[in-house]
């Protein structure tokens, strides 16, 4: 009893699924025909002109974007953020750059001793410089802007200025570039700014004035650098700005001057990307940190062991929560500003900054991919060959980009170009699918065949036979060219319906049967169908001989042809002149006799009684 109920339940489920499946496929087929047949109408009029038109439109957009928004750059920035986090290997800190942080613990340590909280006195900052100098640091950068003298601590001001003098350029202080709108009221020419250098050989002297906020002391100002930042359009900070330009002159940043003070050759970094230094961000490792209170006291009072400072470059700044000096980066949405400066310094000192190709490269690559895709489809290349080639090329380029960033510090920003090329490839692929769907008689693109309206069918079997005197590799190339030209001829639109794909390409039978192509014409009468076939086969013969690799002299296209009036009934007695479609198809596939394709072949237009019984024998 239980088994009978289970069987009935399973049968009911099967019936429901079958009915639902048929209903869905019918409904979905109607939806597909609703948009595919208009596309077929368009393809019949545009034909292969679609591909050059698409190339002009997409290359034109690239040219417009290069001169306006440069959205490919913005897309590359977002991709860079993911790649730099996903790469399997990232550079480890060298230990040559140390962050000296003034955190909550350091501030609270001196407040608890009754020596004041934040801001620290200038004397304590001078003591911190002295302690670092005694520890043997190579250079020190202060990410603290001492813009005005301290009214309550003039002796501390003098002491800090004295330390600047004693440092001889090894101690560098923060300065800030104001908005260019303030330059009109400024009195400092750009060429006289601390550390200024020429960007062009004929830079004017005196240069335009620049508005800067500099440290209060004369020597501190002379040994200062800019700490301005520049974020991307999405608000993230990816690049360190090495200088601010003004009238052919460059006002250097604190990072640039600090690396130079450490003896680093920075010419290549300055020349790259207009002064924007792409930092080699680390997602899983961190620069060594030293607590300012620990350095001042000479022992750990707020942290663990003090990292080695001898010959290191120290960057001093505050990381306390209340001071709010955090900025979003690709690896940390709230990275302390002092760590950002230290990361940029580390990149310069260790020559580990990320190299990037010039901005035009991605646009050139996108243009190349667009032109290549449209040209390949315009030629009529088979999608079986184009798809794996396109996929393999993309895999290789992506692998090159990941390898370059991971192992060599090169970020080849081609991902947006690949995406743009993939968009063009997809449009070409979709349009080619429309052309192919019409050529093979897909009911989504053409009205289904009705034997009552067109009772006569004429079928031709085509097979390429290469000249036996040709070398094997030349014969393969000629055979491929034959298929391409045939496909392009049929995809351009005609009254022919093609049957292709007799066997799967990867099948072991493919090499034997892949030459068999069946072409079908329909007509109201046999004479009508033959007239259409003669016209189209003559045009095909002309197309095959209209290229440099002409059919004549390299091989022959052998044709076997038969025609019949198609009966859609089930009466097996009507096997004389009224053949079923499967019998007509079997004749062309089964016959061994064939004739060479030639212009105005009389066999197409003048059937004989002998042909009616043996359609493929000459």
C-alpha positions in Angstrom: 0.0 0.0 0.0 2.8 2.4 0.9 4.7 1.6 -2.3 1.6 2.3 -4.4 1.0 5.7 -2.7 4.7 6.6 -3.3 4.5 5.6 -7.0 1.4 7.7 -7.5 3.0 10.7 -5.7 6.1 10.4 -7.9 4.0 10.1 -11.0 2.0 13.2 -10.1 5.2 15.1 -9.4 6.6 14.0 -12.8 3.4 15.1 -14.6 3.5 18.5 -12.9 7.1 19.1 -13.7 6.6 18.0 -17.3 3.6 20.3 -17.8 5.4 23.2 -16.0 8.6 22.6 -18.1 6.7 22.7 -21.4 4.8 25.8 -20.4 7.9 27.6 -19.3 9.8 26.7 -22.5 6.9 27.8 -24.7 6.6 31.1 -22.8 10.3 31.7 -22.8 10.5 30.9 -26.5 7.9 33.6 -27.2 9.9 36.1 -25.1 13.1 35.3 -27.0 11.4 35.6 -30.4 10.1 39.0 -29.3 13.5 40.5 -29.1 15.6 38.2 -31.4 13.5 38.7 -34.5 13.9 42.5 -34.4 17.7 41.9 -34.0 17.6 39.6 -37.0 15.9 42.4 -39.0 18.7 44.8 -38.0 21.4 42.3 -38.8 19.9 41.7 -42.3 20.4 45.4 -43.0 23.6 46.2 -41.2 25.3 42.9 -42.0 29.0 43.0 -41.3 29.0 46.8 -41.2 28.0 46.5 -37.6 31.5 45.6 -36.5 33.3 48.7 -38.0 30.5 50.9 -36.7 30.9 49.4 -33.2 34.7 49.9 -33.4 34.2 53.6 -34.3 31.7 54.1 -31.5 33.8 52.4 -28.8 37.1 54.0 -29.8 35.4 57.3 -30.0 34.2 57.0 -26.4 37.8 56.1 -25.3 39.1 59.3 -27.0 36.4 61.3 -25.3 37.0 59.8 -21.9 40.8 60.4 -22.2 40.2 64.1 -22.7 37.4 64.4 -20.0 36.6 62.2 -17.0 39.1 59.4 -17.5 36.8 56.8 -15.9 39.2 54.0 -16.8 41.6 55.5 -14.2 38.9 55.5 -11.5 38.0 51.9 -12.3 41.7 50.9 -12.1 41.9 52.5 -8.6 39.1 50.3 -7.3 40.6 47.2 -8.8 44.0 48.1 -7.3 42.5 48.1 -3.9 41.4 44.5 -4.3 44.5 43.2 -6.0 46.8 44.7 -3.3 44.8 42.9 -0.7 44.5 39.6 -2.6 48.1 39.2 -3.7 49.6 36.1 -2.0 52.9 37.8 -1.1 53.5 41.4 0.1 56.8 43.1 1.0 57.9 42.9 4.6 59.0 46.0 6.4 62.7 46.6 6.0 63.2 48.1 9.4 64.8 51.2 7.9 61.7 53.3 8.6 60.3 53.5 12.1 57.0 55.2 13.3 57.5 57.1 16.5 54.0 57.5 17.8 52.6 60.0 20.3 49.6 57.9 21.4 47.2 58.1 24.3 49.5 56.2 26.6 52.4 58.6 26.0 50.2 61.7 26.6 48.7 60.1 29.7 52.1 59.1 31.0 53.3 62.7 31.3 50.0 64.0 32.4 50.1 61.5 35.3 53.5 62.9 36.3 52.1 66.4 36.4 54.0 67.6 33.3 51.0 68.5 31.2 48.9 66.7 28.6 48.5 67.5 24.9 49.8 69.6 23.2 53.3 68.8 24.4 55.7 71.5 25.1 58.3 72.5 22.5 60.9 71.4 24.9 59.6 67.9 25.1 59.6 67.7 21.3 63.2 69.0 21.3 64.0 66.3 23.9 62.4 63.7 21.6 64.6 64.8 18.8 67.7 64.7 21.0 66.8 61.1 22.2 66.4 59.9 18.6 69.7 61.6 17.6 71.5 59.9 20.5 69.9 56.5 19.4 71.7 57.0 16.0 68.8 57.7 13.6 69.7 58.8 10.2 67.0 61.4 9.7 63.8 62.5 11.5 60.5 63.8 10.0 58.0 65.7 12.2 54.4 65.2 11.2 53.4 68.0 13.6 52.9 71.5 12.3 54.6 74.1 14.6 53.0 77.0 12.8 53.2 79.6 15.7 55.6 80.3 18.5 54.4 79.2 21.9 53.6 82.2 24.1 54.0 80.2 27.3 57.2 78.4 26.3 59.7 80.7 24.5 62.6 78.8 25.8 61.2 75.6 24.4 60.7 77.3 21.0 64.4 78.4 21.0 65.5 74.9 22.0 63.5 73.3 19.1 65.0 75.8 16.7 68.5 75.0 18.1 67.9 71.3 17.4 66.9 72.2 13.8 70.2 74.0 13.4 72.2 71.2 15.0 70.5 68.6 12.8 72.0 70.2 9.7 69.1 69.1 7.5 68.6 65.7 9.1 65.6 67.0 11.2 62.7 68.0 9.0 59.4 69.7 9.9 55.9 69.8 8.5 54.7 72.6 6.3 51.4 73.0 4.4 50.4 74.3 1.0 47.3 76.5 1.1 44.7 76.5 -1.7 46.0 78.3 -4.8 43.3 81.0 -4.2 45.5 82.3 -1.4 48.6 82.7 -3.7 47.6 86.2 -4.8 48.2 87.5 -1.2 51.4 85.4 -0.7 54.9 86.9 -0.7 57.1 83.8 -1.1 58.1 82.9 -4.7 58.0 79.2 -5.4 61.7 79.1 -6.3 62.6 80.3 -2.8 60.4 77.7 -1.0 62.4 75.2 1.1 64.0 72.6 -1.1 62.4 73.9 -4.3 63.7 72.5 -7.6 63.0 73.0 -11.3 60.5 70.8 -13.1 61.5 72.3 -16.5 64.8 73.6 -17.6 63.5 77.1 -18.5 61.4 77.6 -15.3 60.9 81.3 -14.8 62.7 83.3 -12.1 61.2 84.7 -10.0 58.5 82.1 -9.9 54.9 82.7 -9.0 54.2 83.2 -5.3 52.9 80.3 -3.3 51.0 80.4 0.0 52.6 78.1 2.6 52.1 77.6 6.3 55.7 77.0 7.6 57.2 76.4 11.0 57.8 79.4 13.1 61.6 79.1 13.3 63.9 80.2 10.5 65.9 77.0 10.4 62.8 74.9 11.0 61.2 76.5 8.0 64.4 76.0 5.9 64.2 72.3 6.7 60.5 71.7 6.2 58.4 69.8 3.6 54.8 69.7 2.7 52.4 67.2 4.3 49.5 67.8 2.0 47.6 64.8 0.9 45.6 64.1 -2.3 42.8 61.6 -2.2 41.1 59.8 -5.1 37.6 60.5 -6.4 36.3 57.9 -4.0 38.0 59.5 -1.0 40.7 56.9 -0.6 44.4 57.9 -0.3 46.5 55.7 -2.6 49.3 58.0 -3.7 51.7 60.2 -1.8 52.3 63.6 -3.4 56.0 64.2 -3.7 55.7 67.9 -4.6 53.4 70.7 -5.5 54.0 72.4 -8.8 54.0 76.2 -9.3 55.2 77.9 -12.5 57.7 75.2 -13.5 59.0 74.8 -10.0 58.3 72.1 -7.4 57.9 72.6 -3.7 58.9 69.3 -2.2 57.0 67.2 0.4 58.3 66.1 3.8 58.5 62.5 2.5 60.7 63.5 -0.4 63.0 65.7 1.7 63.2 63.0 4.4 64.2 60.3 1.8 66.8 62.7 0.3 68.2 63.4 3.8 68.6 59.6 4.2 70.8 59.5 1.1 68.2 58.1 -1.3 68.2 58.8 -5.0 64.7 60.0 -5.7 65.0 61.1 -9.3 63.1 58.2 -10.8 60.2 58.5 -8.3 59.9 62.3 -8.9 59.8 61.8 -12.6 57.1 59.0 -12.5 53.4 59.8 -12.8 53.8 63.6 -12.3 55.1 63.3 -8.8 52.4 60.9 -7.5 54.0 58.0 -5.6 51.9 54.9 -5.5 52.6 53.4 -2.1 53.2 49.6 -1.8 50.5 49.2 0.8 50.7 46.3 3.2 47.5 44.6 4.4 49.1 42.0 6.7 52.3 43.5 8.0 53.1 46.7 9.7 56.0 49.1 10.0 57.9 49.0 13.3 56.4 51.3 15.9 58.2 53.0 18.8 56.3 54.8 21.5 57.5 58.4 22.0 57.4 58.1 25.8 59.6 54.9 25.6 62.1 56.8 23.4 62.1 59.8 25.8 62.6 57.6 28.9 65.0 55.1 27.3 62.9 52.2 28.4 59.5 50.7 27.8 56.9 52.6 29.7 54.0 52.4 27.2 54.9 49.6 24.9 57.1 46.6 24.3 60.7 46.6 23.3 61.9 49.6 21.4 62.7 48.6 17.8 66.3 49.2 16.5 66.7 52.9 15.7 70.3 53.1 14.5 70.6 54.2 10.9 66.8 54.2 10.7 64.5 57.0 9.4 62.1 58.1 12.1 58.7 59.7 11.4 57.2 61.3 14.4 53.4 61.9 14.7 50.4 61.5 16.9 48.1 58.5 16.8 46.0 59.4 19.9 42.3 58.9 19.4 41.3 62.4 20.3 43.6 64.1 17.8 41.8 62.5 14.9 44.5 62.2 12.3 43.3 59.1 10.4 42.7 58.7 6.7 41.2 55.9 4.6 43.7 53.8 2.5 43.2 50.7 0.4 44.2 48.4 3.3 42.9 50.4 6.3 39.9 52.8 6.4 41.4 54.6 9.4 45.2 54.6 9.0 47.1 57.2 11.1 48.5 60.0 9.1 52.0 59.4 10.5 51.9 55.8 9.3 50.9 57.0 5.8 54.0 59.3 5.7 56.2 56.5 7.0 54.9 54.1 4.4 55.6 56.6 1.7 59.1 57.1 3.2 59.7 53.4 3.3 58.7 53.1 -0.3 61.2 55.7 -1.3 64.0 54.6 1.0 63.8 51.0 -0.1 62.9 51.7 -3.7 59.7 49.6 -3.2 57.2 52.1 -4.5 54.8 50.7 -7.1 55.7 51.4 -10.7 52.8 52.0 -13.0 52.8 52.3 -16.8 51.8 55.7 -18.3 48.1 56.5 -18.3 47.7 56.2 -22.0 48.7 52.6 -22.0 45.3 51.4 -20.7 43.5 53.4 -23.3 45.8 52.1 -26.0 45.2 48.5 -24.8 41.4 49.1 -24.7 41.6 50.5 -28.3 43.6 47.5 -29.4 41.2 45.0 -27.9 38.2 46.8 -29.5 39.8 46.9 -32.9 41.0 43.3 -32.6 37.6 42.0 -31.5 35.6 43.8 -34.2 38.1 42.8 -36.9 38.1 39.2 -35.9 34.3 39.0 -36.0 34.1 41.1 -39.1 36.3 38.5 -40.8 33.9 35.8 -39.8 36.1 33.9 -37.5 34.4 30.9 -35.8 33.4 31.4 -32.2 34.9 28.0 -31.3 38.3 29.6 -32.1 37.6 33.1 -30.8 36.3 32.2 -27.4 39.3 30.2 -26.1 41.7 32.6 -27.6 40.0 35.5 -25.9 39.8 33.7 -22.6 43.4 32.6 -22.7 44.6 36.1 -23.5 42.7 37.6 -20.6 44.0 34.9 -18.2 47.6 35.7 -19.3 47.2 39.4 -18.9 45.6 39.0 -15.4 48.4 36.7 -14.4 51.0 39.2 -15.6 49.3 42.0 -13.6 49.2 39.9 -10.4 52.7 38.6 -10.8 54.0 42.1 -11.6 52.5 43.6 -8.4 53.4 40.6 -6.2 57.0 40.0 -7.2 58.3 43.1 -9.0 56.4 46.1 -7.6 54.8 46.8 -11.0 51.0 47.4 -11.2 50.1 47.0 -14.8 46.7 48.7 -14.7 45.0 46.8 -17.5 41.9 45.4 -15.7 39.6 48.2 -16.8 40.9 47.9 -20.3 40.2 44.1 -20.2 36.7 44.9 -18.9 36.1 47.3 -21.8 37.5 44.9 -24.3 35.2 42.2 -22.8 32.2 44.5 -23.3 33.1 44.9 -27.0 33.7 41.2 -27.3 30.4 40.4 -25.8 28.6 42.8 -28.1 30.3 41.2 -31.1 29.6 37.7 -29.8 25.9 38.6 -29.3 25.6 40.1 -32.8 27.4 37.0 -34.3 24.9 34.8 -32.5 22.1 36.7 -34.2 23.8 36.2 -37.6 24.4 32.5 -36.9 20.9 32.0 -35.6 19.4 33.3 -38.8 21.9 31.3 -41.0 21.0 28.0 -39.4 17.3 28.7 -39.4 16.8 29.1 -35.7 13.1 29.6 -35.1 13.8 32.5 -32.7 15.1 34.5 -35.7 13.1 33.0 -38.6 9.5 31.8 -39.0 9.4 28.1 -38.7 9.4 26.1 -42.0 6.0 25.3 -43.4 5.9 22.5 -46.0 2.5 23.7 -47.1 3.9 27.1 -48.1 7.2 25.9 -49.5 6.8 22.2 -50.4 10.1 21.9 -52.3 13.5 21.7 -50.7 16.9 21.5 -52.4 19.9 20.4 -50.4 23.6 20.6 -51.2 26.4 18.9 -49.3 29.7 20.8 -49.4 33.1 19.3 -48.7 36.5 21.0 -49.1 39.2 18.9 -50.8 42.7 20.4 -50.6 45.1 20.1 -53.5 47.2 17.0 -52.6 50.4 18.8 -53.7 50.1 21.4 -50.9 52.1 20.9 -47.7 50.1 19.7 -44.7 50.2 23.1 -42.8 49.2 25.0 -46.0 46.3 22.6 -46.6 45.1 23.2 -43.0 45.3 26.9 -43.4 43.4 26.8 -46.8 40.7 24.6 -45.2 40.3 27.0 -42.4 40.1 30.0 -44.7 37.4 28.1 -46.7 35.3 27.6 -43.6 35.7 31.2 -42.6 34.7 32.6 -46.0 31.8 30.2 -46.2 30.6 31.2 -42.7 31.0 34.9 -43.5 29.1 34.5 -46.7 26.2 32.7 -45.0 26.1 35.0 -41.9 25.8 38.1 -44.2 22.2 37.0 -44.9 20.7 35.0 -47.8 17.9 32.5 -48.6 20.2 29.7 -47.5 19.7 27.7 -44.3 22.8 25.9 -43.1 23.1 22.8 -41.0 26.4 22.7 -39.1 27.9 21.0 -36.1 27.2 17.5 -37.2 29.7 16.3 -34.5 31.1 18.0 -31.5 34.4 19.7 -32.2 36.3 17.8 -29.5 34.9 14.4 -30.7 37.3 11.9 -32.2 35.0 11.9 -35.3 35.4 15.6 -35.9 38.5 15.4 -38.1 36.5 13.0 -40.4 33.2 14.8 -40.5 33.9 18.4 -39.9 34.2 19.1 -43.7 30.5 18.2 -44.2 28.3 21.3 -44.5 24.7 21.1 -45.6 22.9 24.0 -47.3 19.2 24.1 -47.8 16.9 26.2 -50.1 13.1 26.2 -50.0 10.8 27.1 -52.9 7.2 26.9 -54.2 8.5 24.6 -56.9 11.6 22.7 -57.8 12.6 25.3 -60.5 12.2 28.0 -57.9 14.5 26.3 -55.4 17.1 25.5 -58.1 17.2 29.1 -59.3 17.9 30.3 -55.7 20.5 27.6 -55.3 22.3 28.5 -58.6 22.4 32.2 -57.6 23.8 31.6 -54.2 26.3 28.9 -55.2 27.6 31.2 -57.9 28.0 34.0 -55.4 29.7 31.6 -53.0 32.2 30.5 -55.7 32.9 34.2 -56.4 33.5 34.9 -52.7 35.8 32.0 -52.3 38.0 33.3 -55.1 37.9 37.0 -54.1 40.7 36.8 -51.6 44.5 36.4 -51.8 44.2 32.7 -50.9 41.9 31.8 -53.8 40.0 28.6 -53.9 41.3 27.9 -57.4 44.8 26.5 -57.2 44.5 25.4 -53.5 41.7 23.0 -53.7 38.1 22.3 -54.7 34.7 22.5 -52.9 33.0 19.3 -53.8 29.2 19.5 -54.0 26.5 16.9 -53.8 23.0 18.0 -54.5 19.5 16.6 -54.3 15.9 18.0 -54.2 12.5 16.6 -53.2 9.0 17.6 -52.4 8.6 17.3 -48.7 5.7 15.5 -47.2 4.8 16.1 -43.5 2.4 13.2 -43.3 3.0 9.7 -42.0 2.1 7.7 -45.1 5.0 5.4 -45.8 3.7 4.5 -49.3 4.6 7.9 -50.7 8.2 7.1 -51.2 8.5 8.0 -54.9 8.7 11.7 -55.7 7.5 12.8 -52.3 10.3 12.1 -49.9 10.4 12.9 -46.2 12.9 15.4 -45.0 15.0 12.8 -43.2 15.3 10.7 -46.4 16.4 13.8 -48.3 19.0 14.5 -45.6 20.1 10.9 -45.8 20.7 11.1 -49.5 23.2 13.9 -49.3 25.0 12.4 -46.3 25.1 8.9 -47.9 26.1 9.7 -51.5 29.8 9.3 -52.4 29.6 11.0 -55.9 30.1 14.8 -56.0 31.1 17.6 -58.4 33.4 20.6 -58.1 31.8 23.9 -57.3 32.0 26.2 -60.3 30.2 29.2 -61.7 26.9 28.4 -63.5 27.2 24.7 -63.0 24.5 23.1 -65.2 23.6 20.4 -62.7 22.0 23.0 -60.5 19.6 24.3 -63.1 19.1 21.3 -65.4 18.1 18.2 -63.5 17.9 14.9 -65.4 15.9 11.9 -64.7 19.1 10.1 -63.7 19.6 12.7 -61.0 16.1 12.2 -59.6 17.0 8.6 -58.7 20.7 9.2 -57.9 20.8 12.9 -57.0 24.5 13.1 -56.4 25.9 11.3 -59.3 27.2 13.5 -62.3 
